[in-house]
mmCIF file of C-alpha atoms and ligand atoms in Angstrom:
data_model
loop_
_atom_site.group_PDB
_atom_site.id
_atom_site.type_symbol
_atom_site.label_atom_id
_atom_site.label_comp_id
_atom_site.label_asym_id
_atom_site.label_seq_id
_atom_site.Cartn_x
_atom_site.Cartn_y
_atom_site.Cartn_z
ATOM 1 C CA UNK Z 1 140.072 131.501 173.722
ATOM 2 C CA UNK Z 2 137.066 131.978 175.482
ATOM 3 C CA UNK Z 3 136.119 131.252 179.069
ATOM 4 C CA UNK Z 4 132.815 129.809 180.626
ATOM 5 C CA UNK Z 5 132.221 131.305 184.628
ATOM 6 C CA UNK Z 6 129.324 131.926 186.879
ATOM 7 C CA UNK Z 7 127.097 135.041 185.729
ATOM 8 C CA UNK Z 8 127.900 137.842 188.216
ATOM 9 C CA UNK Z 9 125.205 140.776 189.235
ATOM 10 C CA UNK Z 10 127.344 143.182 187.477
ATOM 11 C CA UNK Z 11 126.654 141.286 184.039
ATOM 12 C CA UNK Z 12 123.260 141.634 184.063
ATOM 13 C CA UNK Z 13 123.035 144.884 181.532
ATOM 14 C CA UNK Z 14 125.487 143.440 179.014
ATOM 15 C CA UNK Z 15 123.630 140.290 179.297
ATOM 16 C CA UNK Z 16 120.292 142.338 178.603
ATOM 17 C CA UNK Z 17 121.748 143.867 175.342
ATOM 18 C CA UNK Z 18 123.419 140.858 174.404
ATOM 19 C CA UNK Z 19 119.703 139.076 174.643
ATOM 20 C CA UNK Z 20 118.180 142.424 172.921
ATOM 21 C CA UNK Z 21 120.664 141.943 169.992
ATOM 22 C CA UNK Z 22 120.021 138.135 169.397
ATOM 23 C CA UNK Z 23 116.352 137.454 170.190
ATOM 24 C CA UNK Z 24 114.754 141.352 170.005
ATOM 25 C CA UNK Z 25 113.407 143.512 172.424
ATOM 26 C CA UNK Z 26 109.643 141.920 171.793
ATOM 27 C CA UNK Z 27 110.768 138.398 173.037
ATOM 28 C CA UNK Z 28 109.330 139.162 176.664
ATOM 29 C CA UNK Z 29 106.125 138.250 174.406
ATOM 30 C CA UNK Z 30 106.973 134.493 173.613
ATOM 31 C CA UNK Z 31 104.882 131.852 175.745
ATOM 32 C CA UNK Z 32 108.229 131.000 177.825
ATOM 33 C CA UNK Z 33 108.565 134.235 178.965
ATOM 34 C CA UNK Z 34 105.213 133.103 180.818
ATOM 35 C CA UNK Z 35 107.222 130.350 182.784
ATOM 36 C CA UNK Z 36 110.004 133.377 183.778
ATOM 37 C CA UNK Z 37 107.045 136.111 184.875
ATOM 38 C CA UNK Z 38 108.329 136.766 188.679
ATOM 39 C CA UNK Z 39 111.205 134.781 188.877
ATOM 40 C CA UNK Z 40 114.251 134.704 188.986
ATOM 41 C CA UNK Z 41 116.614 132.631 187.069
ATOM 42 C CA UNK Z 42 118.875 129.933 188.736
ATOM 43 C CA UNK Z 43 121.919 131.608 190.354
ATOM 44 C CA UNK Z 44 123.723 128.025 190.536
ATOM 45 C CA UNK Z 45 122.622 127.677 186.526
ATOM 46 C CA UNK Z 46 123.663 131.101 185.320
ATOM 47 C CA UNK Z 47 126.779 131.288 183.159
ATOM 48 C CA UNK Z 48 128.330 133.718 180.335
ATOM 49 C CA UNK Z 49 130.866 133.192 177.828
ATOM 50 C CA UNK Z 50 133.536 135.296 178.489
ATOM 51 C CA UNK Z 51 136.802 136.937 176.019
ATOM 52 C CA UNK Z 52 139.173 139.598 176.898
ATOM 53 C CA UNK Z 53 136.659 140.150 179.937
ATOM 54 C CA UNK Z 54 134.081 140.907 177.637
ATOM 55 C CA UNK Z 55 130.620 138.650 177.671
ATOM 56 C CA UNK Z 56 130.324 137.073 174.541
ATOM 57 C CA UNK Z 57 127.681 134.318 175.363
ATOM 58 C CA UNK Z 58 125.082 133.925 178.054
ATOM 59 C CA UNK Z 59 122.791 130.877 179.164
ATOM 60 C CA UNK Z 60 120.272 131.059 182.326
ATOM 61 C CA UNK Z 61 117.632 127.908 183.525
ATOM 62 C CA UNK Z 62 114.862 128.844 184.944
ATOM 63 C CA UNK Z 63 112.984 126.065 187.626
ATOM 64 C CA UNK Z 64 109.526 124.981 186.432
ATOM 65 C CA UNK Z 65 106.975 121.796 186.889
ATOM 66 C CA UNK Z 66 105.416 119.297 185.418
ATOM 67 C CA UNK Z 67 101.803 118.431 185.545
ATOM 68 C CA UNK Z 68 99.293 117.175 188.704
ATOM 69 C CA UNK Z 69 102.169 115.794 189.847
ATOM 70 C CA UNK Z 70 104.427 118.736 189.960
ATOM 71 C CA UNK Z 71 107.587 117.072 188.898
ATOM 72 C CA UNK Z 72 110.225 119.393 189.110
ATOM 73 C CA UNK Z 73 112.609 120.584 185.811
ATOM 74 C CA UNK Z 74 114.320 122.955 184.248
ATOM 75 C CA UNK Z 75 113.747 125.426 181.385
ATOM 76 C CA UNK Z 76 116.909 126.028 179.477
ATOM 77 C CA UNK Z 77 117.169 129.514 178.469
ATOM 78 C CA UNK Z 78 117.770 131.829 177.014
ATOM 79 C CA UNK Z 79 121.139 131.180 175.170
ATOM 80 C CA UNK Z 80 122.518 133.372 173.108
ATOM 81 C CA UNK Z 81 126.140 134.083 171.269
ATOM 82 C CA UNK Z 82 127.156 137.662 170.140
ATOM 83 C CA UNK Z 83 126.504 137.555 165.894
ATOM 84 C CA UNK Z 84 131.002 138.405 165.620
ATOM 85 C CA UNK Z 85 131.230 134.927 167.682
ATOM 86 C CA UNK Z 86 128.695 132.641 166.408
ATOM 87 C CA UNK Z 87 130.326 129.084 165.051
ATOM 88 C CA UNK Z 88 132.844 128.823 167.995
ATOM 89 C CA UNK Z 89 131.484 126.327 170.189
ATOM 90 C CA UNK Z 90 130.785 129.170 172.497
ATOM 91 C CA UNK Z 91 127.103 127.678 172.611
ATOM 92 C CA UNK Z 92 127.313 124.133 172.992
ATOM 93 C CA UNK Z 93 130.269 124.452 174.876
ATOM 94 C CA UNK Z 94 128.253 126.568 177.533
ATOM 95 C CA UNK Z 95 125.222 123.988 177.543
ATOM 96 C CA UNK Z 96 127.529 121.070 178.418
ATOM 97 C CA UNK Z 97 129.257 123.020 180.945
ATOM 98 C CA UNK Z 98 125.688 124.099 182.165
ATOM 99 C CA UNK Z 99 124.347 120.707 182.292
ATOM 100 C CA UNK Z 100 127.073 118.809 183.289
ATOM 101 C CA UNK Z 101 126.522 121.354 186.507
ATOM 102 C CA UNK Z 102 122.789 120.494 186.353
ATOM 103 C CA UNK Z 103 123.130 116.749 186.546
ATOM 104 C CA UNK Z 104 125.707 117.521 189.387
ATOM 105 C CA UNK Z 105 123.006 119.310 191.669
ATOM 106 C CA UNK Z 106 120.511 116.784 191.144
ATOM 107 C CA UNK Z 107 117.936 118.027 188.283
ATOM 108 C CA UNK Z 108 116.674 115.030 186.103
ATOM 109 C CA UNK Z 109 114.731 117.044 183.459
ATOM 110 C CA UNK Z 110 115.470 119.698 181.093
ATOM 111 C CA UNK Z 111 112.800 121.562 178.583
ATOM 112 C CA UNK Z 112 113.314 123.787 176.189
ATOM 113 C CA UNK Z 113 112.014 125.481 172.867
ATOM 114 C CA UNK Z 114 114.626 126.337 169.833
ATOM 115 C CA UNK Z 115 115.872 124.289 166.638
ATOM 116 C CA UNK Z 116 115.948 120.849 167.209
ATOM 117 C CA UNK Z 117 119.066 119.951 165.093
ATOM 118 C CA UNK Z 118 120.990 122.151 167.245
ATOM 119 C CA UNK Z 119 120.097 121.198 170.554
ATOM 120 C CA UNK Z 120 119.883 117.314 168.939
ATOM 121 C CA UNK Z 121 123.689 118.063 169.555
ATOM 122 C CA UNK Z 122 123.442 117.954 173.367
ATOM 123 C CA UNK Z 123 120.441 115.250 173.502
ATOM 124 C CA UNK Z 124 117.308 116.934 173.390
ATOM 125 C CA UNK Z 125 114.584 115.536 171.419
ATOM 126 C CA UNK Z 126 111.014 116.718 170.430
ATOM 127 C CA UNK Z 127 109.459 112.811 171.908
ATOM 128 C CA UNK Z 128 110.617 113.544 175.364
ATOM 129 C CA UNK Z 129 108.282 116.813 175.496
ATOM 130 C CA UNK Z 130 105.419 115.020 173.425
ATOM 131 C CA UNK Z 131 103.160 114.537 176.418
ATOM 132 C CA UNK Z 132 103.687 118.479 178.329
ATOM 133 C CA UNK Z 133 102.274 120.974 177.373
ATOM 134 C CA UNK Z 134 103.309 124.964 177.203
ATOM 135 C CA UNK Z 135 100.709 127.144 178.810
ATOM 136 C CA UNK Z 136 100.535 129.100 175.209
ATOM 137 C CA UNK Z 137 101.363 128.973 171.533
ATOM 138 C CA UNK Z 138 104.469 127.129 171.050
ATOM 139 C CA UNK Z 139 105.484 125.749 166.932
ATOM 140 C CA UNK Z 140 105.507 121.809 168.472
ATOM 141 C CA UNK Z 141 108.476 120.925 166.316
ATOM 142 C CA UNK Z 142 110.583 123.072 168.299
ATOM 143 C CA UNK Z 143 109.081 121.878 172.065
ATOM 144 C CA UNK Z 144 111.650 119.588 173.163
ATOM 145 C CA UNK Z 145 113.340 117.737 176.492
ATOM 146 C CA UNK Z 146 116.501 115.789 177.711
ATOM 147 C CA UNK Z 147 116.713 113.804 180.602
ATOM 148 C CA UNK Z 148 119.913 114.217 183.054
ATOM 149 C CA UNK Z 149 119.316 111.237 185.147
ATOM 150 C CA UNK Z 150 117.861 107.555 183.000
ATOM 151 C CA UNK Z 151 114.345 107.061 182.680
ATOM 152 C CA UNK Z 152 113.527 110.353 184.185
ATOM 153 C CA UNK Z 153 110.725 111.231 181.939
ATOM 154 C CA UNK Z 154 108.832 108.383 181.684
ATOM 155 C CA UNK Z 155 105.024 108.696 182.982
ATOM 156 C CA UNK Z 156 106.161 112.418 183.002
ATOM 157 C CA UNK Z 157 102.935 114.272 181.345
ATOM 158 C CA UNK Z 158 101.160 117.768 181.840
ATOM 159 C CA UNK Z 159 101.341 121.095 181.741
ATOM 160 C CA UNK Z 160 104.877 123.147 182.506
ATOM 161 C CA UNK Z 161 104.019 125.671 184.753
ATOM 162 C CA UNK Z 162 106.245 128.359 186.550
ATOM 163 C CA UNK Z 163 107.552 127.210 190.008
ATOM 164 C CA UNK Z 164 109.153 129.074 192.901
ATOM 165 C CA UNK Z 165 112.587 128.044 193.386
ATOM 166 C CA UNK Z 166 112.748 128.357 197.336
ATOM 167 C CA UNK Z 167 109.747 125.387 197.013
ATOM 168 C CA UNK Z 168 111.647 123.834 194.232
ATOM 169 C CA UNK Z 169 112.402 120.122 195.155
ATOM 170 C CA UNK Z 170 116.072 120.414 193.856
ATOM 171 C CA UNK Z 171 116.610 123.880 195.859
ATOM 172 C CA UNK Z 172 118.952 126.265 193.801
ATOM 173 C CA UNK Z 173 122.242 127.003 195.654
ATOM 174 C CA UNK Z 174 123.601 130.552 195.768
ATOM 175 C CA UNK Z 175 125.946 131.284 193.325
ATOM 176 C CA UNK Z 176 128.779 128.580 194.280
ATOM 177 C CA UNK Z 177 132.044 130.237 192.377
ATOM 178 C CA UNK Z 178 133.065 133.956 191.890
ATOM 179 C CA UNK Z 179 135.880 135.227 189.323
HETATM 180 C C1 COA K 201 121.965 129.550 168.408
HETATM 181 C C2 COA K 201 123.294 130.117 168.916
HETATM 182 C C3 COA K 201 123.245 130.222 170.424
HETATM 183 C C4 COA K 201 124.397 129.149 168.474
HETATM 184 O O1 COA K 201 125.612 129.622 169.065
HETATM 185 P P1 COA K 201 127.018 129.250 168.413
HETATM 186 O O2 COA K 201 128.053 129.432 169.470
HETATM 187 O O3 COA K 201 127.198 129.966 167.143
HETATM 188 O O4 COA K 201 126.799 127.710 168.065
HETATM 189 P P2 COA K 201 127.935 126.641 168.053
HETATM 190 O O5 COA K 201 129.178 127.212 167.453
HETATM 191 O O6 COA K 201 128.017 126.064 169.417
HETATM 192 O O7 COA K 201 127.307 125.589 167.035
HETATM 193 C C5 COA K 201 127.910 124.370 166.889
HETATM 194 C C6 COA K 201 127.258 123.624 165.770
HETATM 195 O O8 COA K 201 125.834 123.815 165.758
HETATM 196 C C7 COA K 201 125.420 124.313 164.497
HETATM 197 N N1 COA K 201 124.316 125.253 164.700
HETATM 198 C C8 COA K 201 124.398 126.481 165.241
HETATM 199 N N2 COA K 201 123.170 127.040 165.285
HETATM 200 C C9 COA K 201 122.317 126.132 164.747
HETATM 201 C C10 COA K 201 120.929 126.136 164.510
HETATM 202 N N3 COA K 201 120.160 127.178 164.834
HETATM 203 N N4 COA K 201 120.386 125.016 163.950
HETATM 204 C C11 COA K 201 121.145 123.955 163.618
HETATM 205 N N5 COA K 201 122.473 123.903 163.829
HETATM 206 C C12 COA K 201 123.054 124.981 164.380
HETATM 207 C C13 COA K 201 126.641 124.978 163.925
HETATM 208 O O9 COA K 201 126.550 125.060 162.538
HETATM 209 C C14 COA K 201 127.717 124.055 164.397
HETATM 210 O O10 COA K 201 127.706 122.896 163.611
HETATM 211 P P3 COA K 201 129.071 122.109 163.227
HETATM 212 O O11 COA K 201 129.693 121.709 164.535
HETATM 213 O O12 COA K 201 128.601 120.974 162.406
HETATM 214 O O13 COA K 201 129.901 123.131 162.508
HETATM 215 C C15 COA K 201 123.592 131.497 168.279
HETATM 216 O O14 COA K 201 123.520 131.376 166.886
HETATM 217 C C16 COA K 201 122.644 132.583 168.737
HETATM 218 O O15 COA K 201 122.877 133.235 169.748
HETATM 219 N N6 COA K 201 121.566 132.819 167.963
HETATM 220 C C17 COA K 201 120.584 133.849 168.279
HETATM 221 C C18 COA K 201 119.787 133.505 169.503
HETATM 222 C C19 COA K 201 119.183 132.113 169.409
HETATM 223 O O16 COA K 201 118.578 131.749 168.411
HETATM 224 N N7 COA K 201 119.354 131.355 170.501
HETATM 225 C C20 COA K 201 118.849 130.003 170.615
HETATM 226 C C21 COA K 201 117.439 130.022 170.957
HETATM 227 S S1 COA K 201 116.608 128.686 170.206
#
């Protein structure tokens, strides 16, 4: 059985070929890499999967905002299984762990972009997003948002743009549990 904890510094290189293996070494190049250029994901936000001590799945947020009126979210992101562990839960059971923590500190917003029946599972939806925009080529479809908190998105339009976390409204705590 697998375990969810906080990401640790010393996962950061398995976590790195673990993202290499699912996504490619090119997917610096998508347009959300644009919202990650210069910072850092959320320590608070950061979790792996974890078997026999070995990381087997790994899920980061990164803080960004929304429009002229700078309302403050998240970007889920990336989340990735290994390919031996994939139909386990491993996934959706580390993005309700993640934002079950997220409505916990206070977010109200989460974006992403990935395949909307899967992340229909945990309550995203492409109509939440259909007023932001991505600052770059983004397949529409696959844009899509969740509010953590009722009624969070309405009026919410604009552009997502990168944000640094020590401004952040919702500040990012340091890592809050250690294994
Ligand atoms: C997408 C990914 C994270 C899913 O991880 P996983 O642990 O295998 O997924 P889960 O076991 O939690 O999936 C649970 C359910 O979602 C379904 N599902 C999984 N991936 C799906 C997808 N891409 N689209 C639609 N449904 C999907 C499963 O079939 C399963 O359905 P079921 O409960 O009816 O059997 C994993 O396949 C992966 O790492 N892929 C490569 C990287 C990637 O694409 N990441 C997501 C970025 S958009």
């Amino acid at each position: 059985m697998f375990t969810i904890a906080h990401e640790r510094p010393s996962d950061a290189a398995g976590i790195e070929q673990l993202l290499d293996l699912s996504f490619g070494a090119d997917r610096t190049a998508k347009t959300v890499y644009k919202l990650r250029h210069n910072v850092a994901p959320l320590d608070a936000l950061s979790f792996v999967a974890l078997e026999a001590g070995e990381i087997k799945g790994t899920l980061r947020f990164w803080p960004v905002q929304i429009g002229e009126a700078e309302v403050p979210a998240l970007l889920l992101g990336p989340l990735a299984v290994h390919p031996d562990e994939r139909g386990r839960a491993m996934g959706l059971a580390l993005m309700k762990h993640a934002l079950d923590e997220a409505t916990r500190l206070g977010h109200r917003i989460v974006i992403l972009v990935g395949d909307a029946p899967y992340y229909a599972k945990v309550g995203f939806y492409r109509a939440g997003a259909v007023d932001l925009q991505l600052p770059g080529w983004v397949d529409e479809a696959r844009f899509l948002a969740r509010a953590l908190v009722p009624g969070a998105l309405e009026g919410v339009a604009g552009m997502v743009r990168s944000i640094n976390p020590e401004t952040a409204t919702v500040a990012p705590r340091k890592q809050a549990a250690r294994r």
